[in-house]
PDB file of C-alpha atoms in Angstrom:
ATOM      1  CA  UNK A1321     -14.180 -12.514  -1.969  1.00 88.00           C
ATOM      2  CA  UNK A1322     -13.876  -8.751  -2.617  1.00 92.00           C
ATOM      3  CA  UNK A1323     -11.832  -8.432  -6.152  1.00 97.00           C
ATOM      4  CA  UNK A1324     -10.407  -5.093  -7.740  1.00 98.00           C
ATOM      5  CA  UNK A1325     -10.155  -4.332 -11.119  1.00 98.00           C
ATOM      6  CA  UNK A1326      -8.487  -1.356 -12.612  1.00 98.00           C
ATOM      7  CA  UNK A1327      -8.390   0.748 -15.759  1.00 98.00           C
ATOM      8  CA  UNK A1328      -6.067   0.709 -18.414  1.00 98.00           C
ATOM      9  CA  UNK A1329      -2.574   2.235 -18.618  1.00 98.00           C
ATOM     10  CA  UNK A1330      -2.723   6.165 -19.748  1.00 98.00           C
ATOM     11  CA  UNK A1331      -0.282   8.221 -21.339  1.00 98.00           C
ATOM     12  CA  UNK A1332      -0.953  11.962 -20.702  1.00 98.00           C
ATOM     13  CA  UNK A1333       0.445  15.478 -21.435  1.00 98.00           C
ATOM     14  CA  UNK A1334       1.952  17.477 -18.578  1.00 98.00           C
ATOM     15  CA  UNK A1335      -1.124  19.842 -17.522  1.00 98.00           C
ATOM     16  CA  UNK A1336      -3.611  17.507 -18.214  1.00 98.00           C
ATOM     17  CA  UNK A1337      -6.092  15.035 -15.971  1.00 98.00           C
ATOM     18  CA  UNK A1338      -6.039  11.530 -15.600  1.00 98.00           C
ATOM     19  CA  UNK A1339      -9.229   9.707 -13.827  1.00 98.00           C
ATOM     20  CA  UNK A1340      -8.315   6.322 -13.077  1.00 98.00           C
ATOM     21  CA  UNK A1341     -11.289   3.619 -12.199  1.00 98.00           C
ATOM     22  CA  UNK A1342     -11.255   0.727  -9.456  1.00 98.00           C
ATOM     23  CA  UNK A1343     -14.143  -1.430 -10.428  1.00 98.00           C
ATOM     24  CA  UNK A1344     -15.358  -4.061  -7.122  1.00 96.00           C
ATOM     25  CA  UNK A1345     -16.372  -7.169  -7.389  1.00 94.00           C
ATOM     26  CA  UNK A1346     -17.634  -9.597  -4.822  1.00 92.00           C
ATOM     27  CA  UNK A1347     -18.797  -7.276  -2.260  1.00 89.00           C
ATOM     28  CA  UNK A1348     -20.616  -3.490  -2.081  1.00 89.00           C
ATOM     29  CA  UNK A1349     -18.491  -0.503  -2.441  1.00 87.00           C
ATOM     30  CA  UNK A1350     -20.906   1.638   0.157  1.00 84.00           C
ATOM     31  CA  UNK A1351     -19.306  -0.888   2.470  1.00 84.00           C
ATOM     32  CA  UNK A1352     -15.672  -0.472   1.708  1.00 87.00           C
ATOM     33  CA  UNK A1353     -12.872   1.948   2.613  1.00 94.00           C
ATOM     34  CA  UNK A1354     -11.057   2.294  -0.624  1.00 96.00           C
ATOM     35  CA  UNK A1355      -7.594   3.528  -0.533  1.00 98.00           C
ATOM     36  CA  UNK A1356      -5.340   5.091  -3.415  1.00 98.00           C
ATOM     37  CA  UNK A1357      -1.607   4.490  -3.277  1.00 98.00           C
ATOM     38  CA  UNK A1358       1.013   4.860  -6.277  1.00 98.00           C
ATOM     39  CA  UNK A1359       4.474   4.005  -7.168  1.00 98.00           C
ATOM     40  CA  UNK A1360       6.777   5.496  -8.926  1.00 98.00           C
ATOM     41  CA  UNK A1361       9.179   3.518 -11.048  1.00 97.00           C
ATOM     42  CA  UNK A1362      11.710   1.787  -9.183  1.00 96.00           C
ATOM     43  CA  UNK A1363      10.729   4.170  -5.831  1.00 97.00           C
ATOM     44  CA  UNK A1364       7.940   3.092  -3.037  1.00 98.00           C
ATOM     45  CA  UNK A1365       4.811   2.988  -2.125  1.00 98.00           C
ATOM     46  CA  UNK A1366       3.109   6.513  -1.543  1.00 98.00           C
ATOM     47  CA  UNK A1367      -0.301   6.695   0.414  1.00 98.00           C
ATOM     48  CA  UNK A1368      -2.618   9.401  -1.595  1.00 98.00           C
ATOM     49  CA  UNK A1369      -5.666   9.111   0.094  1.00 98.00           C
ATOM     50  CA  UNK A1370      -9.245   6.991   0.944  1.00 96.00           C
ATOM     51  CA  UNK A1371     -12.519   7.345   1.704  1.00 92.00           C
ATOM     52  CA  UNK A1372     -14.283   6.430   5.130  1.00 85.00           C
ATOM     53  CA  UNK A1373     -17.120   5.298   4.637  1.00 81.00           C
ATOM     54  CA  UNK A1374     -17.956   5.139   8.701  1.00 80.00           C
ATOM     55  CA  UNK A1375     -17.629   9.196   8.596  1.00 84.00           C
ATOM     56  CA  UNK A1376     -18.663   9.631   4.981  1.00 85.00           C
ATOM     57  CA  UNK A1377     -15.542  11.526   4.388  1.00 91.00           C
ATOM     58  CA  UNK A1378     -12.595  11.632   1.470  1.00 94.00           C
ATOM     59  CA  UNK A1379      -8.966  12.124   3.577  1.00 96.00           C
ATOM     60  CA  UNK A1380      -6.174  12.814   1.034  1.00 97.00           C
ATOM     61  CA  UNK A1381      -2.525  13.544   1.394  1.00 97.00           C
ATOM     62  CA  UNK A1382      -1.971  17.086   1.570  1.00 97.00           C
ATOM     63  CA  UNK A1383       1.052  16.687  -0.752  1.00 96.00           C
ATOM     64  CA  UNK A1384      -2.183  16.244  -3.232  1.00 97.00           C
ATOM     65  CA  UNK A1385      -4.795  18.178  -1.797  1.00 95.00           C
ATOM     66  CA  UNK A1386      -6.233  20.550  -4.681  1.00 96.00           C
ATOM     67  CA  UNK A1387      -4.953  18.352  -7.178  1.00 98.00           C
ATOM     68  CA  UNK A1388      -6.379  14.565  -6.443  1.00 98.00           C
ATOM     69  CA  UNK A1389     -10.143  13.868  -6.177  1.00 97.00           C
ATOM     70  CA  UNK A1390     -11.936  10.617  -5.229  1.00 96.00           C
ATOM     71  CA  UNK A1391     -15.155   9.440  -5.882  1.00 94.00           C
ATOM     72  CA  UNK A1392     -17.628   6.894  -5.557  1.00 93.00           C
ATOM     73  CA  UNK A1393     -20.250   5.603  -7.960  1.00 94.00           C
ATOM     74  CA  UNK A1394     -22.291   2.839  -5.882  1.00 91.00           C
ATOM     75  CA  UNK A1395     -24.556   2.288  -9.171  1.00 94.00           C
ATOM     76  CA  UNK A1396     -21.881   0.514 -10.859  1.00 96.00           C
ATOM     77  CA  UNK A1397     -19.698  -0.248  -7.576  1.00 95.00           C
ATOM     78  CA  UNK A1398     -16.539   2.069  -9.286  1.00 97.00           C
ATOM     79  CA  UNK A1399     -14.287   4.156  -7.371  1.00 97.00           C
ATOM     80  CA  UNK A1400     -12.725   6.806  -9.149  1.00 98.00           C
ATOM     81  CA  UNK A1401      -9.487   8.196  -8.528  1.00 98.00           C
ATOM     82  CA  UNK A1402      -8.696  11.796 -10.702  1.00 98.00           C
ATOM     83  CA  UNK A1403      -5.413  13.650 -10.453  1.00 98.00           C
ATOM     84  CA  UNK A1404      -5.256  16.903 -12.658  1.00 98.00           C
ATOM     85  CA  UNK A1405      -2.167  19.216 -13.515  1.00 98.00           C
ATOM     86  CA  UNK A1406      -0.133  15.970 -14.288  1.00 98.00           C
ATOM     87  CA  UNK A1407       3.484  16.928 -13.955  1.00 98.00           C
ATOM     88  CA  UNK A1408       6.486  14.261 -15.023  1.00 98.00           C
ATOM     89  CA  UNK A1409       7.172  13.383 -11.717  1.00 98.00           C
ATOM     90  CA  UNK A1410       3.408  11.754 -11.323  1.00 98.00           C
ATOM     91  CA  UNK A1411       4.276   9.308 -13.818  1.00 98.00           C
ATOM     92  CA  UNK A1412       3.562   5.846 -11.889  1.00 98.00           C
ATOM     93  CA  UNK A1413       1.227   2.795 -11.209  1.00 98.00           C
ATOM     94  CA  UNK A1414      -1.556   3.984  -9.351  1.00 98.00           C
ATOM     95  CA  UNK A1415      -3.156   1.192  -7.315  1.00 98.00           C
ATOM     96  CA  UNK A1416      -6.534   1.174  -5.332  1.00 98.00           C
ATOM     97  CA  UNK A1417      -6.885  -1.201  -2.733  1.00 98.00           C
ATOM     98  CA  UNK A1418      -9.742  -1.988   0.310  1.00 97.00           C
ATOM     99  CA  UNK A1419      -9.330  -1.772   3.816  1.00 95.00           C
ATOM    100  CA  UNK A1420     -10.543  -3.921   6.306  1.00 91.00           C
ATOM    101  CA  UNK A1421     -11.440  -3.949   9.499  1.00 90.00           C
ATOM    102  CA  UNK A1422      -8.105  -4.474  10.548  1.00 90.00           C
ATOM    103  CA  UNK A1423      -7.154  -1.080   9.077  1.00 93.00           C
ATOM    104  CA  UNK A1424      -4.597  -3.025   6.651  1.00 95.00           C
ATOM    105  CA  UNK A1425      -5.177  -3.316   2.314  1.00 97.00           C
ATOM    106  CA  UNK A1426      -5.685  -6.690   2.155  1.00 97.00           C
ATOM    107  CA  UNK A1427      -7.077  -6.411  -1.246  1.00 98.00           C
ATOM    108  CA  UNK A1428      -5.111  -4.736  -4.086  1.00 98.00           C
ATOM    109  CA  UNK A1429      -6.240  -4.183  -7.990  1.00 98.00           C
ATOM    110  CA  UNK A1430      -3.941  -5.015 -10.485  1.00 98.00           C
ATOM    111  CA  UNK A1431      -2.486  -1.461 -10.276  1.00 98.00           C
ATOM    112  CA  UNK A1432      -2.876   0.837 -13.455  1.00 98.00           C
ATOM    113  CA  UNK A1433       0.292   2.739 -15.440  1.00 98.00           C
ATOM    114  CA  UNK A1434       0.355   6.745 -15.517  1.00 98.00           C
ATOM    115  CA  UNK A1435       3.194   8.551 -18.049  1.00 98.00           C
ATOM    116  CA  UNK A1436       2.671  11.918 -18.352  1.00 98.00           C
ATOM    117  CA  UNK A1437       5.352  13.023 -21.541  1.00 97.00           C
ATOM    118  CA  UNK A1438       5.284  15.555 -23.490  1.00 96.00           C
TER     119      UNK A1438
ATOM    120  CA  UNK B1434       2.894  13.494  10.203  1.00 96.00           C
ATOM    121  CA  UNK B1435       4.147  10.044  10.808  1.00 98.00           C
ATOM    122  CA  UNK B1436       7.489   8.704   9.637  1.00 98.00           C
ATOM    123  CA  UNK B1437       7.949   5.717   8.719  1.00 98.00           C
ATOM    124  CA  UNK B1438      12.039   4.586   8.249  1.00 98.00           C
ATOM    125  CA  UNK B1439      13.272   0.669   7.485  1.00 98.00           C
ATOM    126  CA  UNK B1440      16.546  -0.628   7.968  1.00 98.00           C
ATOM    127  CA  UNK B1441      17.881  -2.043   5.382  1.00 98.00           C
ATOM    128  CA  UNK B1442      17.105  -0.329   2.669  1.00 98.00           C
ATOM    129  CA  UNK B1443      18.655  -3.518   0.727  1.00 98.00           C
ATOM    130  CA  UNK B1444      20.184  -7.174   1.965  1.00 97.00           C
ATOM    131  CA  UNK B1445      21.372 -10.203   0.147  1.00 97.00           C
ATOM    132  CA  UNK B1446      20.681 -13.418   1.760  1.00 97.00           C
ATOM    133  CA  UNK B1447      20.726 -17.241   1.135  1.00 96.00           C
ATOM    134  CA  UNK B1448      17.997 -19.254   0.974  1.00 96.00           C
ATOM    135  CA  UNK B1449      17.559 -21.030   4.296  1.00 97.00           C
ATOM    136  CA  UNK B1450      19.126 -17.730   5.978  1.00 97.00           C
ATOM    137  CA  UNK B1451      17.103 -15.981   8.708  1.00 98.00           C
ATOM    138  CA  UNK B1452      16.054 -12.484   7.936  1.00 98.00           C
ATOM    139  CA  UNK B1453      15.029  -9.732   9.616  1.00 98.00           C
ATOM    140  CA  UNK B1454      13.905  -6.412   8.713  1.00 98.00           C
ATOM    141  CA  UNK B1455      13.077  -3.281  11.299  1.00 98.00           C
ATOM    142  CA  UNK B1456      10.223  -0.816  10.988  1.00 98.00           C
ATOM    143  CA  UNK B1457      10.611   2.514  12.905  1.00 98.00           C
ATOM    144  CA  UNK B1458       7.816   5.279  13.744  1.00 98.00           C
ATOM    145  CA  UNK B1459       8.625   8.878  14.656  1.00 98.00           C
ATOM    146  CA  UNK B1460       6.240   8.370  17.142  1.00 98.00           C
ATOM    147  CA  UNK B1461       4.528   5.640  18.839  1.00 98.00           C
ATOM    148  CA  UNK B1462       1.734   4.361  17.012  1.00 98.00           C
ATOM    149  CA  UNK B1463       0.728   1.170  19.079  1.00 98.00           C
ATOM    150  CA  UNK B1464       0.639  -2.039  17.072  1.00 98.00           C
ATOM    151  CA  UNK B1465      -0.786  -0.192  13.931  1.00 98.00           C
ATOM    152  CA  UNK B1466       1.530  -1.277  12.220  1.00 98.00           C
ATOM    153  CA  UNK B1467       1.212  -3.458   8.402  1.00 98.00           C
ATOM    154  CA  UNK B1468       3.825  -5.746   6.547  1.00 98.00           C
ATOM    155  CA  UNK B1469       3.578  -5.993   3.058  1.00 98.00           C
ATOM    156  CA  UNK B1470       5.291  -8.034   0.176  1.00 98.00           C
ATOM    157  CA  UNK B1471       5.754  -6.950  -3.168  1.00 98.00           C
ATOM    158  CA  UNK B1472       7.244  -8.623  -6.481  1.00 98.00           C
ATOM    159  CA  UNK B1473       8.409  -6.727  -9.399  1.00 96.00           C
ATOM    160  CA  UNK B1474       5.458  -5.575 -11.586  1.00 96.00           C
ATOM    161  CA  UNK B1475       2.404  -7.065  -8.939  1.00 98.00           C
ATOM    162  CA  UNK B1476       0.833  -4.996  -6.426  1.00 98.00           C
ATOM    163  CA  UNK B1477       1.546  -5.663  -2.378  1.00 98.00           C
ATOM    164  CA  UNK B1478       0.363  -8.259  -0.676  1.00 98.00           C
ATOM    165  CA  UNK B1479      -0.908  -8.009   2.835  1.00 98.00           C
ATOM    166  CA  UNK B1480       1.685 -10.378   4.840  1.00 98.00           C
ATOM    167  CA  UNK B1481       1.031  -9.679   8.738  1.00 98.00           C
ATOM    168  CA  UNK B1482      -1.117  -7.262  10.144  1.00 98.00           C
ATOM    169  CA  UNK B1483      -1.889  -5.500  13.591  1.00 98.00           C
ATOM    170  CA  UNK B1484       2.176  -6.012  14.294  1.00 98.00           C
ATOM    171  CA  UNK B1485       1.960  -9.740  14.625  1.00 98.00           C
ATOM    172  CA  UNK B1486      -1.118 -11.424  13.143  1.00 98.00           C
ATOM    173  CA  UNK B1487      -0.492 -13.257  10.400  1.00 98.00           C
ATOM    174  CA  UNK B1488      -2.593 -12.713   6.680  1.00 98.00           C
ATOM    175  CA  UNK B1489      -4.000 -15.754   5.928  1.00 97.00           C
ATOM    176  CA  UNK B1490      -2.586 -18.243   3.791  1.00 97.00           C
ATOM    177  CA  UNK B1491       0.631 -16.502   4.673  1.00 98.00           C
ATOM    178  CA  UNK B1492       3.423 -18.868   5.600  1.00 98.00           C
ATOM    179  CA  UNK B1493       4.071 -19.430   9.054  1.00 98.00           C
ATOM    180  CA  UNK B1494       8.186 -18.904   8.528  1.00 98.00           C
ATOM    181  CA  UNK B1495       6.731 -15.403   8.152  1.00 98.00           C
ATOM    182  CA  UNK B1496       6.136 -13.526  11.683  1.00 98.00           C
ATOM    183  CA  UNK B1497       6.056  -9.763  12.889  1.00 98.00           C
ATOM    184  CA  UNK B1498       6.657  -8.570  16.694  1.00 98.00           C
ATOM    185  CA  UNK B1499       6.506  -4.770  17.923  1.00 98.00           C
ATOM    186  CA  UNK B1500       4.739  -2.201  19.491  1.00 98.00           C
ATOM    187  CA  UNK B1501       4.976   2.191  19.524  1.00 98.00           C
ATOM    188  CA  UNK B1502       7.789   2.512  17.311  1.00 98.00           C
ATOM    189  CA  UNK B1503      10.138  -0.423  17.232  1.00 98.00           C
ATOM    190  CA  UNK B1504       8.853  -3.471  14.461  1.00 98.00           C
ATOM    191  CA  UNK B1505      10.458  -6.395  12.861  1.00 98.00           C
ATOM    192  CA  UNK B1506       9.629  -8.718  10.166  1.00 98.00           C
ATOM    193  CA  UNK B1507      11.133 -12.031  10.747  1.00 98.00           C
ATOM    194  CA  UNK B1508      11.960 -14.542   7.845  1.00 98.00           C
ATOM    195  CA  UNK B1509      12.826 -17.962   9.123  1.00 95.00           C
ATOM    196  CA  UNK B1510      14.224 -20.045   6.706  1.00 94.00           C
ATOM    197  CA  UNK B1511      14.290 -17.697   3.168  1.00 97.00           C
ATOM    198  CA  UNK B1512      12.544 -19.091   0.579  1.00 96.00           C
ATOM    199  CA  UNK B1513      13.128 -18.855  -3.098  1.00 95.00           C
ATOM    200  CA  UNK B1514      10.035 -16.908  -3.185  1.00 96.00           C
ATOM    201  CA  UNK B1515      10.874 -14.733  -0.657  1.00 97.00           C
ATOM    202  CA  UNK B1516      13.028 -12.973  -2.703  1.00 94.00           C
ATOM    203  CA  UNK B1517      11.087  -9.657  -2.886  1.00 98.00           C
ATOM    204  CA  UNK B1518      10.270  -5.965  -1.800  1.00 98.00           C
ATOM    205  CA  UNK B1519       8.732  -5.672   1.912  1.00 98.00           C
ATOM    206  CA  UNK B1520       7.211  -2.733   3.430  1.00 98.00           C
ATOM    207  CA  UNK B1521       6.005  -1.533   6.666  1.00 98.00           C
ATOM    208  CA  UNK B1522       3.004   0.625   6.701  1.00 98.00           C
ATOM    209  CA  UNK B1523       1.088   2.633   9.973  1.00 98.00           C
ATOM    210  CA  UNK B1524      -2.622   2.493  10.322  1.00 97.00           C
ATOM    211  CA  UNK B1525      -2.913   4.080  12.864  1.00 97.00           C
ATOM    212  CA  UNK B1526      -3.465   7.530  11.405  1.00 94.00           C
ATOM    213  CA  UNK B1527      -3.652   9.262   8.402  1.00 93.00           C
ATOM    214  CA  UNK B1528      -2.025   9.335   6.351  1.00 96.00           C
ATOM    215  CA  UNK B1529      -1.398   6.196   6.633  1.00 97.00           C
ATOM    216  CA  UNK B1530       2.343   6.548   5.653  1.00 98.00           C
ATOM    217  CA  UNK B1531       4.877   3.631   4.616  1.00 98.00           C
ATOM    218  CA  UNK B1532       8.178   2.686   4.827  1.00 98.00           C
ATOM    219  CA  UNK B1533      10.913   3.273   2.032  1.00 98.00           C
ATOM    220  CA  UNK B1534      10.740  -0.516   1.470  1.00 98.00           C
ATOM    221  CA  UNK B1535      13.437  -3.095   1.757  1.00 98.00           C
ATOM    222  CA  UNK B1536      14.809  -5.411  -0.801  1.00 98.00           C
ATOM    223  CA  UNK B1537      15.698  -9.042  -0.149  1.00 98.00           C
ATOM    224  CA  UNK B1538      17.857 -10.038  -3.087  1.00 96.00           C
ATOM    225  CA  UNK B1539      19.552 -13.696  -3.432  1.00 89.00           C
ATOM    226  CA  UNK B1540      23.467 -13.991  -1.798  1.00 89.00           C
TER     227      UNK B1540
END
């Protein structure tokens, strides 16, 4: 039973980086594809970007690309999800979540809180 | 890049009622197509999957039909816990857009 387990809410300064973790649990993460997607409050879900792990490739959004970056440690089974240049309008719950074979996330962390105020 | 538009974007409904909710692509992606449910402050939860197979543990008054660009989500007989956020969402390429989401509030 794969299980996700996030970071911690942040509260950052516009300009500045957030790196938010996505610890796994009950499986490997060499064998996952782990997706990012975040919500703004009260708005919907946004897709930001995964990794495939059949192609060995990171596929982001290219509303983020140069800003988001996501990586893997399979020591400690932790994805990593970064966004830098934090602007107001990122403030939102950032949620990782696994992909099956079905290509749907049936597995979701807990989701982790972004502000970014100045 | 793929659309993704639902219809409603809200509806208020008794509980027994029969809902439905409609999923449109801007262009046809098969039966890549994901239903999700969300409550306020949880994350999604995978309901149906591949258009029409259903997550399980999923109830079975929950059911999804479709294929290319027309979907539905069918609610037979609401249930107090239905009362919720759903959302489509396309697999079948990246990115792997979703819908703007549709509230079921109670009548």
């Amino acid at each position: 039973q794969v299980q996700l387990v996030q970071s911690g809410a942040e509260v950052k300064k516009p300009g500045a980086s957030v790196k938010v973790s996505c610890k796994v649990s009950g499986f490997t993460l060499t064998a996952l594809s782990m997706h990012w997607v975040r919500q703004a409050p009260g708005k919907g879900l946004e897709w930001m970007g995964c990794f495939d792990p059949e192609h060995g490739e990171r596929i982001y959004a290219q509303k983020f690309q140069g800003r988001v970056s996501m990586i893997e440690d399979t020591s400690t089974d932790t994805a990593y999800m970064e966004l830098s240049g934090l602007r107001s309008d990122d403030t939102a719950v950032y949620f990782c979540a696994s992909e099956n074979l079905n290509k749907c996330l049936d597995v979701w962390g807990q989701g982790t809180t972004v502000t970014v105020s100045s | 890049d793929i659309q993704m538009t639902q219809s409603p974007s809200s509806l208020s409904a008794s509980v027994g009622d029969r809902v439905t909710i409609t999923c449109r692509a801007s262009q046809s992606i098969s039966r890549s197509l994901n239903w999700y449910q969300q409550e306020p402050g949880k994350p999604p939860k995978l309901l149906i999957y591949v258009a029409s197979r259903l997550q399980s543990g999923v109830p079975s008054r929950f059911s999804g039909s479709g294929s290319g660009t027309h979907f539905t989500l069918t609610i037979t007989s609401l249930q107090p816990e239905d009362f919720a956020t759903y959302f489509c969402q396309q697999s079948y390429n990246t990115p792997k857009s979703f819908g703007q989401g549709t509230k079921v509030e109670i009548k």
